[in-house]
XYZ file of C-alpha atoms in Angstrom:
624
model
C 0.000 0.000 0.000
C 1.476 3.385 -0.978
C 2.109 6.067 1.643
C -0.719 8.588 1.790
C -1.829 11.508 3.957
C -4.515 10.611 6.507
C -7.717 12.607 6.412
C -8.410 15.182 9.117
C -11.283 13.047 10.448
C -9.053 9.982 10.712
C -6.349 11.999 12.480
C -8.890 13.258 15.009
C -10.253 9.755 15.599
C -6.736 8.467 16.271
C -6.190 11.327 18.710
C -9.546 10.573 20.323
C -8.358 7.039 21.057
C -5.694 8.521 23.316
C -7.621 11.401 24.877
C -11.186 10.010 25.083
C -11.181 6.578 26.695
C -14.700 6.643 28.198
C -17.453 9.128 29.124
C -15.526 10.141 32.246
C -12.664 11.316 30.006
C -15.050 13.627 28.162
C -16.351 15.075 31.423
C -12.794 15.629 32.654
C -11.777 17.569 29.540
C -14.921 19.699 29.468
C -14.857 20.524 33.194
C -11.179 21.482 32.948
C -12.029 23.817 30.058
C -14.751 25.410 32.200
C -12.344 25.977 35.084
C -9.692 27.430 32.783
C -12.381 29.880 31.623
C -12.798 31.131 35.197
C -16.141 29.480 35.986
C -17.576 29.759 39.499
C -20.381 27.244 38.777
C -20.087 24.030 36.774
C -23.107 21.838 36.086
C -22.769 18.359 34.579
C -25.716 16.318 33.295
C -25.383 12.765 31.951
C -27.675 10.085 30.542
C -26.990 6.474 29.693
C -23.794 6.546 31.730
C -22.611 9.422 29.551
C -22.849 7.473 26.304
C -26.211 9.001 25.368
C -25.680 12.506 26.729
C -23.087 14.649 28.474
C -23.867 18.320 29.044
C -21.444 20.655 30.826
C -22.596 24.212 31.568
C -20.427 26.935 33.119
C -20.555 30.663 33.819
C -17.024 31.362 32.637
C -15.698 33.956 30.223
C -17.242 32.297 27.154
C -15.929 31.988 23.573
C -16.314 34.887 21.082
C -18.360 33.984 18.011
C -15.427 34.552 15.667
C -13.297 32.015 17.630
C -15.816 29.156 17.730
C -14.459 27.621 14.522
C -10.935 27.706 15.954
C -12.109 26.146 19.217
C -12.985 22.897 17.440
C -9.844 22.809 15.279
C -6.906 20.652 16.301
C -3.972 22.260 18.090
C -5.792 25.534 18.638
C -5.750 26.804 22.218
C -5.822 30.034 24.209
C -3.959 28.552 27.186
C -0.417 28.034 25.969
C 2.254 30.663 25.450
C 5.440 30.124 23.498
C 7.011 28.276 26.450
C 5.863 24.656 26.699
C 7.631 24.422 30.078
C 5.477 27.119 31.684
C 2.020 25.504 31.784
C -0.302 27.066 34.369
C -3.669 25.854 33.072
C -5.386 22.458 33.215
C -5.723 22.140 29.444
C -3.165 23.188 26.867
C -2.971 20.644 24.015
C -5.899 21.849 21.914
C -7.046 18.288 21.161
C -10.063 17.627 23.401
C -12.915 19.299 21.457
C -11.935 18.109 17.949
C -11.283 14.605 19.329
C -14.720 14.471 20.970
C -16.377 15.838 17.830
C -14.774 13.167 15.672
C -16.431 10.293 17.599
C -19.699 11.920 18.764
C -22.243 14.635 18.050
C -20.871 17.776 19.666
C -22.426 21.224 19.999
C -20.944 24.296 21.693
C -23.128 27.250 22.655
C -21.330 30.218 24.180
C -21.703 33.871 25.075
C -19.098 36.313 26.375
C -19.770 38.987 29.004
C -19.646 41.726 26.356
C -21.618 39.820 23.730
C -25.170 40.819 22.807
C -26.140 37.238 21.989
C -24.773 33.718 21.975
C -23.567 31.641 19.059
C -23.465 27.877 18.484
C -21.314 25.541 16.435
C -21.482 21.764 16.056
C -19.543 18.744 14.841
C -21.291 15.555 13.760
C -18.841 12.664 13.656
C -16.071 14.891 12.316
C -18.287 16.966 9.988
C -18.231 20.622 11.056
C -21.595 22.421 11.060
C -21.855 26.162 10.410
C -21.976 28.742 13.202
C -25.479 29.990 13.992
C -27.100 32.400 16.477
C -28.413 30.991 19.767
C -29.925 32.058 23.068
C -27.817 31.582 26.210
C -26.592 33.268 29.343
C -22.980 34.245 29.850
C -20.712 31.219 29.756
C -20.530 28.046 27.700
C -22.655 24.936 27.316
C -21.041 21.927 25.655
C -23.349 19.048 24.741
C -22.099 15.635 23.640
C -24.565 13.072 22.309
C -24.157 9.503 21.047
C -20.562 9.145 22.202
C -18.522 6.743 20.011
C -21.296 6.391 17.426
C -18.651 7.090 14.752
C -16.310 4.421 16.204
C -18.695 1.627 17.269
C -15.816 -0.746 18.052
C -15.048 1.379 21.123
C -18.573 0.824 22.451
C -17.824 -2.872 22.917
C -15.278 -1.964 25.601
C -17.601 0.234 27.643
C -18.843 -1.024 31.003
C -22.411 -0.789 32.272
C -24.198 2.493 32.883
C -23.640 2.283 36.618
C -19.886 1.758 36.258
C -19.541 4.611 33.751
C -21.608 6.913 35.966
C -19.441 6.022 38.948
C -16.278 6.832 36.984
C -17.767 10.181 35.974
C -18.619 10.964 39.587
C -15.069 10.138 40.654
C -13.656 12.527 38.044
C -15.889 15.386 39.174
C -15.012 14.781 42.833
C -11.270 14.697 42.132
C -11.411 17.996 40.281
C -13.764 19.580 42.822
C -11.320 19.020 45.698
C -8.752 21.240 43.975
C -11.280 24.058 43.362
C -13.223 24.608 46.598
C -14.463 28.059 45.530
C -16.370 26.555 42.574
C -19.848 25.047 42.910
C -20.204 21.661 41.176
C -23.407 19.821 40.307
C -23.617 16.364 38.737
C -27.080 15.071 37.818
C -28.937 12.850 35.378
C -31.678 10.237 35.134
C -29.140 7.459 35.695
C -27.723 8.803 38.954
C -28.674 10.697 42.088
C -27.708 14.357 42.099
C -24.312 15.247 43.490
C -24.092 18.814 44.769
C -20.887 20.343 46.090
C -21.553 23.899 47.293
C -18.713 26.406 46.996
C -16.633 27.053 50.103
C -13.571 29.318 50.042
C -9.938 28.898 49.069
C -8.558 28.791 52.614
C -7.252 25.777 54.568
C -10.606 25.575 56.368
C -12.544 25.928 53.120
C -10.443 23.285 51.399
C -11.000 20.877 54.291
C -14.734 21.587 54.122
C -14.704 20.680 50.409
C -12.765 17.507 51.186
C -15.447 16.610 53.750
C -18.145 17.128 51.079
C -16.385 14.639 48.815
C -14.951 12.104 51.272
C -17.476 12.241 54.093
C -17.701 14.030 57.401
C -15.622 11.350 59.166
C -12.419 12.293 57.354
C -11.717 15.689 59.001
C -12.130 14.095 62.444
C -9.587 11.409 61.544
C -7.106 13.489 59.544
C -3.749 15.125 60.197
C -2.719 18.339 58.448
C 0.405 18.312 56.263
C 2.457 21.441 55.554
C 6.092 21.117 54.503
C 8.498 22.583 51.979
C 11.917 21.665 50.640
C 14.023 23.283 47.902
C 11.150 25.107 46.243
C 8.621 22.259 46.503
C 5.668 22.815 48.849
C 3.435 20.016 50.129
C 0.096 20.641 51.840
C -3.057 18.670 52.534
C -4.308 16.033 54.951
C -3.654 12.342 55.632
C -5.674 9.935 57.752
C -4.483 8.643 61.104
C -3.198 5.053 60.888
C -6.352 3.531 62.411
C -8.579 5.122 59.717
C -8.040 3.144 56.502
C -9.716 1.883 53.334
C -9.598 -1.431 51.473
C -8.260 0.243 48.299
C -6.349 3.360 47.273
C -9.253 5.070 45.484
C -9.452 7.697 48.228
C -5.865 8.825 47.759
C -6.059 12.159 45.953
C -2.925 13.873 44.653
C -2.562 17.217 42.881
C 0.401 18.841 41.185
C -0.016 22.596 40.759
C -3.783 22.107 41.066
C -3.918 19.312 38.485
C -5.394 15.950 39.586
C -2.852 13.210 38.850
C -2.438 9.485 39.371
C 1.305 9.245 39.763
C 3.194 6.087 40.723
C 5.920 8.011 42.505
C 3.428 9.809 44.766
C 1.486 6.588 45.422
C 4.721 4.780 46.289
C 5.776 7.567 48.632
C 2.451 7.353 50.479
C 2.871 3.587 50.843
C 6.388 4.066 52.152
C 5.340 6.685 54.683
C 2.627 4.401 56.127
C 4.626 1.177 55.675
C 4.783 0.040 59.297
C 1.593 1.532 60.700
C -1.082 0.068 58.398
C -2.492 -3.459 58.139
C -1.608 -5.463 55.088
C -3.972 -4.741 52.174
C -5.259 -1.571 53.849
C -4.650 1.929 52.496
C -4.431 5.399 53.976
C -6.839 8.153 52.958
C -4.953 11.190 51.667
C -5.416 14.543 49.960
C -2.039 16.012 48.986
C -1.259 19.187 47.041
C 2.207 19.642 45.540
C 3.186 23.120 44.390
C 6.414 23.680 42.476
C 7.866 25.622 39.574
C 6.086 24.463 36.376
C 9.478 24.192 34.668
C 10.490 21.412 37.098
C 7.566 19.118 36.249
C 6.510 17.727 32.866
C 2.727 17.428 32.468
C 2.990 16.716 28.751
C 3.726 13.015 29.233
C 0.383 11.637 28.046
C -2.545 13.177 26.153
C -4.868 12.482 29.101
C -2.531 14.579 31.336
C -2.944 12.174 34.268
C 0.780 11.332 34.418
C 3.575 13.724 35.329
C 7.359 13.547 35.480
C 9.444 15.421 38.045
C 12.895 16.765 37.325
C 14.003 15.614 40.788
C 11.830 12.612 41.760
C 13.998 11.831 44.799
C 13.325 15.269 46.240
C 9.555 14.916 45.795
C 9.446 11.410 47.229
C 11.613 12.346 50.186
C 9.453 15.377 50.939
C 6.233 13.326 50.916
C 7.618 10.481 53.040
C 9.329 12.809 55.500
C 6.374 15.183 55.859
C 3.853 12.385 56.469
C 6.051 10.586 58.987
C 6.762 13.825 60.832
C 3.045 14.653 60.895
C 2.180 11.193 62.227
C 4.831 11.506 64.929
C 3.676 14.984 65.917
C -0.033 14.139 65.978
C 0.268 12.149 69.191
C -1.973 9.206 69.925
C -5.442 9.261 68.394
C -8.125 6.641 67.888
C -10.344 6.608 64.806
C -13.846 7.879 65.479
C -15.187 5.007 63.385
C -13.976 2.535 66.016
C -16.317 4.012 68.586
C -19.158 3.999 66.063
C -18.644 0.298 65.396
C -18.485 -0.388 69.108
C -21.734 1.501 69.644
C -23.411 -0.521 66.911
C -22.177 -3.766 68.470
C -23.728 -2.883 71.820
C -27.182 -2.404 70.362
C -29.558 -5.386 70.556
C -29.343 -7.642 67.526
C -26.118 -6.083 66.255
C -23.424 -8.197 64.622
C -20.294 -8.795 66.711
C -17.894 -5.880 66.463
C -14.660 -6.609 64.647
C -11.879 -4.625 63.078
C -11.180 -5.105 59.393
C -7.665 -6.429 59.705
C -5.459 -7.646 56.896
C -6.862 -10.444 54.772
C -3.541 -12.162 54.325
C -4.708 -15.722 54.456
C -2.127 -16.565 57.133
C -2.421 -17.237 60.827
C -4.875 -15.198 62.833
C -3.929 -12.358 65.133
C -5.008 -14.511 68.080
C -2.439 -17.077 66.982
C 0.146 -14.305 66.649
C -0.662 -13.177 70.193
C 0.121 -16.583 71.602
C 2.990 -17.408 69.256
C 5.419 -17.481 72.145
C 3.026 -18.839 74.735
C 1.759 -16.971 77.779
C 4.645 -17.725 80.067
C 4.818 -14.183 81.343
C 6.681 -11.001 80.526
C 10.472 -10.926 80.346
C 11.689 -7.452 81.345
C 15.010 -8.070 79.605
C 13.147 -7.994 76.273
C 10.953 -4.967 76.888
C 10.722 -1.849 74.755
C 12.638 0.009 77.407
C 15.606 -2.331 77.163
C 15.997 -3.438 73.522
C 17.660 -6.714 72.678
C 21.419 -6.378 72.555
C 21.681 -7.365 68.850
C 25.286 -6.189 68.703
C 24.565 -2.506 69.277
C 26.986 -2.201 72.176
C 26.020 -1.761 75.792
C 22.314 -1.962 76.654
C 20.642 1.410 77.010
C 20.036 2.590 80.582
C 16.510 2.211 81.798
C 16.151 5.935 82.246
C 15.633 6.156 78.473
C 12.319 4.345 78.851
C 10.055 3.988 81.887
C 10.842 5.912 85.036
C 12.565 3.817 87.688
C 9.427 3.106 89.692
C 7.485 2.280 86.530
C 10.169 -0.161 85.331
C 10.210 -1.729 88.765
C 6.507 -2.389 88.349
C 7.256 -4.401 85.235
C 10.093 -6.249 86.930
C 7.941 -7.543 89.789
C 7.324 -11.216 90.249
C 4.061 -13.173 90.094
C 0.938 -11.066 90.327
C -2.254 -11.654 92.213
C -4.965 -13.154 90.046
C -7.923 -10.870 89.451
C -9.935 -9.925 86.394
C -11.475 -6.707 87.660
C -9.477 -4.803 90.240
C -12.218 -3.133 92.253
C -9.782 -2.272 95.001
C -7.717 0.119 92.867
C -6.918 3.503 94.342
C -9.003 6.360 93.045
C -7.285 7.998 90.046
C -5.935 11.509 90.454
C -7.281 14.445 88.470
C -3.972 14.635 86.603
C -4.279 11.050 85.393
C -7.868 11.590 84.290
C -6.679 14.522 82.187
C -4.250 12.344 80.199
C -5.141 11.210 76.680
C -5.583 7.591 77.793
C -6.599 8.419 81.333
C -6.133 6.233 84.389
C -6.260 2.425 84.391
C -9.314 1.121 86.250
C -9.339 -2.601 85.477
C -7.950 -5.469 83.440
C -10.500 -7.809 81.896
C -9.998 -11.197 80.252
C -6.312 -10.885 81.133
C -5.682 -8.901 77.930
C -7.667 -5.652 77.890
C -6.951 -2.632 80.054
C -9.989 -0.511 80.865
C -9.086 3.131 81.491
C -11.094 6.228 82.399
C -10.621 9.832 81.296
C -12.702 12.840 82.274
C -15.197 12.255 79.467
C -14.601 8.797 78.000
C -13.936 5.108 78.482
C -10.764 3.666 76.902
C -10.137 -0.025 76.192
C -6.510 -0.953 75.422
C -5.205 -4.201 73.940
C -2.155 -4.685 76.151
C -0.240 -6.993 73.800
C -0.824 -4.881 70.681
C 0.073 -1.680 72.531
C 3.290 -2.988 74.049
C 4.248 -4.585 70.744
C 4.256 -1.126 69.143
C 6.340 0.296 71.999
C 8.946 -2.462 71.650
C 9.022 -2.036 67.862
C 9.588 1.726 68.038
C 12.401 1.246 70.566
C 14.041 -1.387 68.361
C 13.761 0.858 65.295
C 15.324 3.762 67.163
C 18.202 1.545 68.228
C 18.495 0.156 64.710
C 18.700 3.512 62.932
C 20.606 5.451 65.573
C 23.905 3.966 64.432
C 25.353 1.847 61.666
C 23.781 -1.594 61.444
C 26.191 -4.393 62.466
C 27.359 -6.436 59.496
C 28.893 -9.844 58.961
C 31.801 -10.321 56.571
C 31.275 -13.000 53.954
C 33.958 -15.681 53.776
C 33.911 -15.358 50.005
C 32.564 -12.212 48.313
C 29.316 -12.716 46.430
C 29.589 -11.546 42.823
C 26.293 -10.292 41.392
C 26.065 -9.795 37.626
C 23.948 -6.782 36.675
C 23.377 -4.445 33.767
C 26.067 -1.785 33.809
C 23.646 1.020 34.653
C 22.326 -0.916 37.684
C 25.842 -1.579 38.927
C 26.630 2.130 38.600
C 23.521 3.091 40.580
C 24.387 0.669 43.379
C 27.948 1.999 43.524
C 26.622 5.558 43.841
C 24.566 4.489 46.880
C 27.290 2.330 48.438
C 27.843 4.707 51.387
C 24.143 4.634 52.306
C 23.995 0.870 51.934
C 27.028 0.520 54.203
C 25.088 2.221 57.007
C 22.546 -0.574 56.735
C 25.268 -3.217 56.916
C 25.531 -4.019 53.188
C 29.091 -3.559 51.910
C 29.518 -3.705 48.140
C 31.783 -2.309 45.442
C 32.106 -2.337 41.675
C 33.534 -5.526 40.191
C 34.136 -4.833 36.552
C 31.739 -3.049 34.178
C 28.660 -5.218 34.786
C 28.871 -6.609 38.317
C 29.200 -5.749 41.991
C 31.020 -7.635 44.739
C 29.126 -7.959 48.037
C 31.557 -8.358 50.947
C 29.295 -7.704 53.948
C 25.605 -8.252 54.724
C 23.500 -7.064 57.695
C 23.940 -9.496 60.570
C 20.229 -9.220 61.413
C 19.339 -10.853 58.092
C 21.286 -14.006 58.886
C 21.535 -16.256 55.842
C 19.939 -14.362 52.992
C 19.694 -14.526 49.223
C 22.294 -11.890 48.406
C 21.694 -12.071 44.655
C 17.963 -11.356 45.006
C 18.500 -8.648 47.614
C 20.965 -6.743 45.418
C 18.739 -7.022 42.349
C 15.715 -5.774 44.319
C 17.762 -2.816 45.503
C 18.901 -2.060 41.961
C 15.290 -2.096 40.736
C 14.149 0.226 43.508
C 16.987 2.679 42.935
C 16.092 2.735 39.236
C 12.440 3.476 40.044
C 12.652 5.755 43.086
C 16.328 6.541 43.657
C 16.077 5.118 47.215
C 17.290 2.060 49.134
C 14.090 1.516 51.132
C 13.996 -2.215 50.314
C 16.878 -2.989 52.679
C 15.501 -0.732 55.407
C 12.079 -2.392 55.142
C 13.608 -5.860 55.520
C 15.414 -4.803 58.673
C 12.244 -3.183 60.034
C 10.319 -6.409 59.432
C 12.852 -8.316 61.525
C 12.499 -5.698 64.253
C 8.702 -6.111 64.079
C 9.007 -9.887 64.525
C 11.317 -9.414 67.494
C 8.873 -6.910 68.972
C 5.994 -9.372 68.681
C 7.926 -11.957 70.675
C 9.282 -9.485 73.227
C 6.011 -7.877 74.275
C 3.581 -8.290 77.137
C 1.643 -11.443 76.373
C -2.090 -11.876 76.266
C -3.039 -13.594 79.492
C -0.497 -11.814 81.688
C -2.035 -10.123 84.716
C -0.855 -6.569 85.268
C -0.828 -4.419 88.383
C -2.324 -0.945 88.366
C 1.185 0.587 88.242
C 2.072 -1.553 85.243
C -1.087 -0.646 83.378
C -0.648 3.073 84.006
C 3.010 2.853 83.003
C 1.957 1.253 79.714
C -0.634 3.987 79.077
C 1.898 6.764 79.735
C 4.442 5.150 77.411
C 1.797 4.869 74.681
C 1.061 8.577 74.986
C 4.757 9.365 74.552
C 5.363 7.054 71.576
C 4.503 8.145 67.999
C 2.309 5.708 66.104
C 1.154 3.827 69.186
C -2.469 4.059 68.068
C -1.845 0.918 65.987
C 0.311 -2.159 66.466
C 2.944 -3.440 64.027
C 0.227 -5.276 62.098
C -1.848 -2.107 61.761
C -4.605 -3.103 64.200
C -5.846 -0.436 66.602
C -4.259 -0.649 70.040
C -7.156 1.068 71.789
C -10.743 2.200 71.333
C -12.236 5.267 72.969
C -15.936 5.533 73.764
C -17.169 8.964 74.810
C -19.329 9.271 77.921
C -22.044 10.918 75.839
C -22.188 7.798 73.629
C -22.422 5.526 76.668
C -25.253 7.606 78.075
C -27.020 7.445 74.733
C -26.815 3.637 74.815
C -28.648 3.666 78.144
C -31.251 6.148 76.956
C -29.949 8.974 79.139
C -29.745 11.290 76.122
């Protein structure tokens, strides 16, 4: 077949295959156009999941009649200057409208603020219709009917109306979070109306918009993020570790106001929450990155959902560091949803209350509790005196519990009692603490504490497990990790670029006990490995590190392996289920929890305590 020039319609249909994947893609492009036009109200109407009808109406600046023909021509835009690296608008490619018009029936009706009347232009499957007068208020209405009628093969890949409507709703919500001062409405016969009233562009207004989208529970279970590094600013909110979701759909990320789904940002969020969430559970986040447009490339894909950073290591480090610092500074907090589930369980006929832990298919948490038996607590393996592990002299006890508190843990056999009615009355100071004063121990595992206005139930094993783990991690990362010298160096063959990357990070790896050096152009020689790992597959470890450095420019893989060993040691060195505790021991545990970041969840991500407000208890008994 001879080479020939493709027709304009065919070119637009090819472009549409990249830009317009489904009805939600159309809504995204049209809403972004409305926002770029300065709209304060955006109304979206759909029918048939968006395949039959999509109508987007805004009150923006409008399109002059003489520019309507240009608006539907390829590569025509009002948003891009001569500098492709200085993009400050949501749209800029000039492909959306002609692409939509090539596969659907498109009409645009618009009126400017200074115009006496509106004008309308249409495209019918790539065929441009003439401009004609129309009646309309200021702004623009774009109507798309019979989506993909010109490319029926694409219709075979569409999902049901409900799924397409859900995807459209998700797009509108993602965009709405970034523009709290704009009122959004999404309606249609195939869905219930979604209304997001305008708030204001302040931290409080943005959080109010987030609550409209993600539910009123999120603000009560969120921590504010505000950090900056080398010209990159990060703001937003993340959930506390005990408030999670089964998937990552409620992780919203924005780069200079643009909603993105970026692997680097998603990986950074996972890394920041790595040891505080259950397996297969995900944090809820809303993060806004602001940086110089010249340092980020948004022209990676026609759909503009992917971005590339000039310095990905800087961005990842900022996200991980800011989230971890926020979690550490937030103190101990319990998710409000835990109390709600507990309230529901107390009502007659309610299902037993349970926490959605990790569905890992392995042994149960109860089995993990009793993995080492219930032979009592060994003070030599407590969080306040970490295992020696080759880190030199044991730390003095003054670094952990106070002397009298440690002595409480070092006492011998305890009197057997489930509920300690003879406890001394708690002082006002103890009642004012976050976790209050211990009042009883029930079922030899749960500490019942009282604050001024609530009842607190603590899982003693899970809580102490977190304390031991944090102490072990601090000891682990406070100095270089002890290493063991291999009798014979392990030679690992790698692509030359991977070997170069590993050599560049050799100093950092040495701090974690992994000593390696270049061995020719395409290999590295490993001479030392972390002693904590014992016998390990050096070849696989080095290759995993090389892959991670290539993707994220970090060596987190090795750190995560060491942390997992510390978590296992913590599980076996903690207060066991079934061990009776004295009042002094219980209060000492509560005070240590309050002083330890992340102690609201155990190493497995389960909550360590649940708080039930006095008002809720009174409501259960009909007092309110």
